Amino acid sequence: MNDVPWQPHPNGVALRIRVTPNASANRVDGWNERADGQCWLKVKITAVPEKGKANKALIKWLTRVLGYAQRDFELIQGETDRNKTVLIAGEANTVIKDLKRKFAEFQ
């Protein structure tokens, strides 16, 4: 089992996110372990899932929550799926430290 939704990546950190669009508010809704043992961060986003609106809203929300620049985020998997992987550019240990601090309550 991978008990955190992130892992080091050659260009930073890959963050696995399960997105629920059309929510009443943008927020983290906990962590979810799939049958394959991978852990995913559950995020609710108010945007609708059409023409990339939910993806853009997710990246914008991540920039506010983590305090990184928008250019530091790249959707690398799941453009049309609810299960997404977002690459957060930067030094992996620093990014992981920030993720642990921000999402500690869900561990």
PDB file of C-alpha atoms in Angstrom, residues 31-104:
ATOM      1  CA  TRP A  31      -7.899  10.478   1.500  1.00  0.00           C
ATOM      2  CA  ASN A  32      -9.122   7.444  -0.369  1.00  0.00           C
ATOM      3  CA  GLU A  33      -7.369   4.110  -0.767  1.00  0.00           C
ATOM      4  CA  ARG A  34      -8.269   2.276  -3.948  1.00  0.00           C
ATOM      5  CA  ALA A  35      -8.421  -1.488  -4.363  1.00  0.00           C
ATOM      6  CA  ASP A  36      -4.929  -1.429  -5.914  1.00  0.00           C
ATOM      7  CA  GLY A  37      -3.537   0.014  -2.648  1.00  0.00           C
ATOM      8  CA  GLN A  38      -2.831   3.509  -3.958  1.00  0.00           C
ATOM      9  CA  CYS A  39      -3.870   6.462  -1.844  1.00  0.00           C
ATOM     10  CA  TRP A  40      -5.592   9.444  -3.471  1.00  0.00           C
ATOM     11  CA  LEU A  41      -6.341  12.910  -2.106  1.00  0.00           C
ATOM     12  CA  LYS A  42     -10.086  13.514  -2.473  1.00  0.00           C
ATOM     13  CA  VAL A  43     -10.801  17.088  -3.586  1.00  0.00           C
ATOM     14  CA  LYS A  44     -14.151  18.717  -4.266  1.00  0.00           C
ATOM     15  CA  ILE A  45     -14.217  21.526  -6.832  1.00  0.00           C
ATOM     16  CA  THR A  46     -17.129  23.855  -7.612  1.00  0.00           C
ATOM     17  CA  ALA A  47     -16.400  24.020 -11.357  1.00  0.00           C
ATOM     18  CA  VAL A  48     -18.264  21.895 -13.855  1.00  0.00           C
ATOM     19  CA  PRO A  49     -16.459  19.082 -15.675  1.00  0.00           C
ATOM     20  CA  GLU A  50     -16.639  20.515 -19.176  1.00  0.00           C
ATOM     21  CA  LYS A  51     -14.012  21.932 -21.510  1.00  0.00           C
ATOM     22  CA  GLY A  52     -11.286  21.644 -18.853  1.00  0.00           C
ATOM     23  CA  LYS A  53     -13.004  24.001 -16.384  1.00  0.00           C
ATOM     24  CA  ALA A  54     -12.679  21.608 -13.437  1.00  0.00           C
ATOM     25  CA  ASN A  55      -9.000  20.959 -14.244  1.00  0.00           C
ATOM     26  CA  LYS A  56      -8.257  24.689 -14.354  1.00  0.00           C
ATOM     27  CA  ALA A  57     -10.153  25.239 -11.109  1.00  0.00           C
ATOM     28  CA  LEU A  58      -8.227  22.393  -9.456  1.00  0.00           C
ATOM     29  CA  ILE A  59      -4.860  23.918 -10.409  1.00  0.00           C
ATOM     30  CA  LYS A  60      -5.985  27.377  -9.290  1.00  0.00           C
ATOM     31  CA  TRP A  61      -7.159  25.936  -5.957  1.00  0.00           C
ATOM     32  CA  LEU A  62      -3.864  24.073  -5.481  1.00  0.00           C
ATOM     33  CA  THR A  63      -1.904  27.291  -6.044  1.00  0.00           C
ATOM     34  CA  ARG A  64      -3.854  28.997  -3.254  1.00  0.00           C
ATOM     35  CA  VAL A  65      -3.705  26.063  -0.844  1.00  0.00           C
ATOM     36  CA  LEU A  66      -0.002  25.291  -1.282  1.00  0.00           C
ATOM     37  CA  GLY A  67       1.240  28.806  -2.049  1.00  0.00           C
ATOM     38  CA  TYR A  68       3.108  27.790  -5.210  1.00  0.00           C
ATOM     39  CA  ALA A  69       2.981  29.578  -8.555  1.00  0.00           C
ATOM     40  CA  GLN A  70       0.559  28.276 -11.165  1.00  0.00           C
ATOM     41  CA  ARG A  71       3.508  27.480 -13.457  1.00  0.00           C
ATOM     42  CA  ASP A  72       4.670  24.904 -10.862  1.00  0.00           C
ATOM     43  CA  PHE A  73       1.634  22.687 -11.532  1.00  0.00           C
ATOM     44  CA  GLU A  74       1.017  20.443 -14.511  1.00  0.00           C
ATOM     45  CA  LEU A  75      -1.744  17.914 -15.032  1.00  0.00           C
ATOM     46  CA  ILE A  76       0.199  14.868 -16.235  1.00  0.00           C
ATOM     47  CA  GLN A  77      -2.542  12.236 -16.122  1.00  0.00           C
ATOM     48  CA  GLY A  78      -6.341  12.090 -16.105  1.00  0.00           C
ATOM     49  CA  GLU A  79      -7.344  15.101 -18.173  1.00  0.00           C
ATOM     50  CA  THR A  80     -10.841  13.653 -18.754  1.00  0.00           C
ATOM     51  CA  ASP A  81     -10.951  11.326 -15.738  1.00  0.00           C
ATOM     52  CA  ARG A  82     -11.847  11.994 -12.114  1.00  0.00           C
ATOM     53  CA  ASN A  83      -8.568  10.368 -11.076  1.00  0.00           C
ATOM     54  CA  LYS A  84      -5.787  12.814 -11.868  1.00  0.00           C
ATOM     55  CA  THR A  85      -2.071  13.107 -11.296  1.00  0.00           C
ATOM     56  CA  VAL A  86      -0.684  16.600 -10.887  1.00  0.00           C
ATOM     57  CA  LEU A  87       3.041  17.254 -11.106  1.00  0.00           C
ATOM     58  CA  ILE A  88       4.250  19.870  -8.640  1.00  0.00           C
ATOM     59  CA  ALA A  89       7.589  21.202  -9.865  1.00  0.00           C
ATOM     60  CA  GLY A  90      10.323  21.832  -7.353  1.00  0.00           C
ATOM     61  CA  GLU A  91      12.766  20.103  -5.060  1.00  0.00           C
ATOM     62  CA  ALA A  92      10.953  16.897  -4.031  1.00  0.00           C
ATOM     63  CA  ASN A  93      11.838  16.964  -0.316  1.00  0.00           C
ATOM     64  CA  THR A  94      10.612  20.550   0.040  1.00  0.00           C
ATOM     65  CA  VAL A  95       7.368  19.883  -1.833  1.00  0.00           C
ATOM     66  CA  ILE A  96       6.694  16.714   0.199  1.00  0.00           C
ATOM     67  CA  LYS A  97       7.338  18.618   3.423  1.00  0.00           C
ATOM     68  CA  ASP A  98       4.783  21.244   2.339  1.00  0.00           C
ATOM     69  CA  LEU A  99       2.242  18.552   1.394  1.00  0.00           C
ATOM     70  CA  LYS A 100       2.678  16.782   4.732  1.00  0.00           C
ATOM     71  CA  ARG A 101       2.220  20.045   6.616  1.00  0.00           C
ATOM     72  CA  LYS A 102      -0.846  21.107   4.620  1.00  0.00           C
ATOM     73  CA  PHE A 103      -2.619  17.751   4.608  1.00  0.00           C
ATOM     74  CA  ALA A 104      -1.443  16.331   7.969  1.00  0.00           C
TER      75      ALA A 104
END
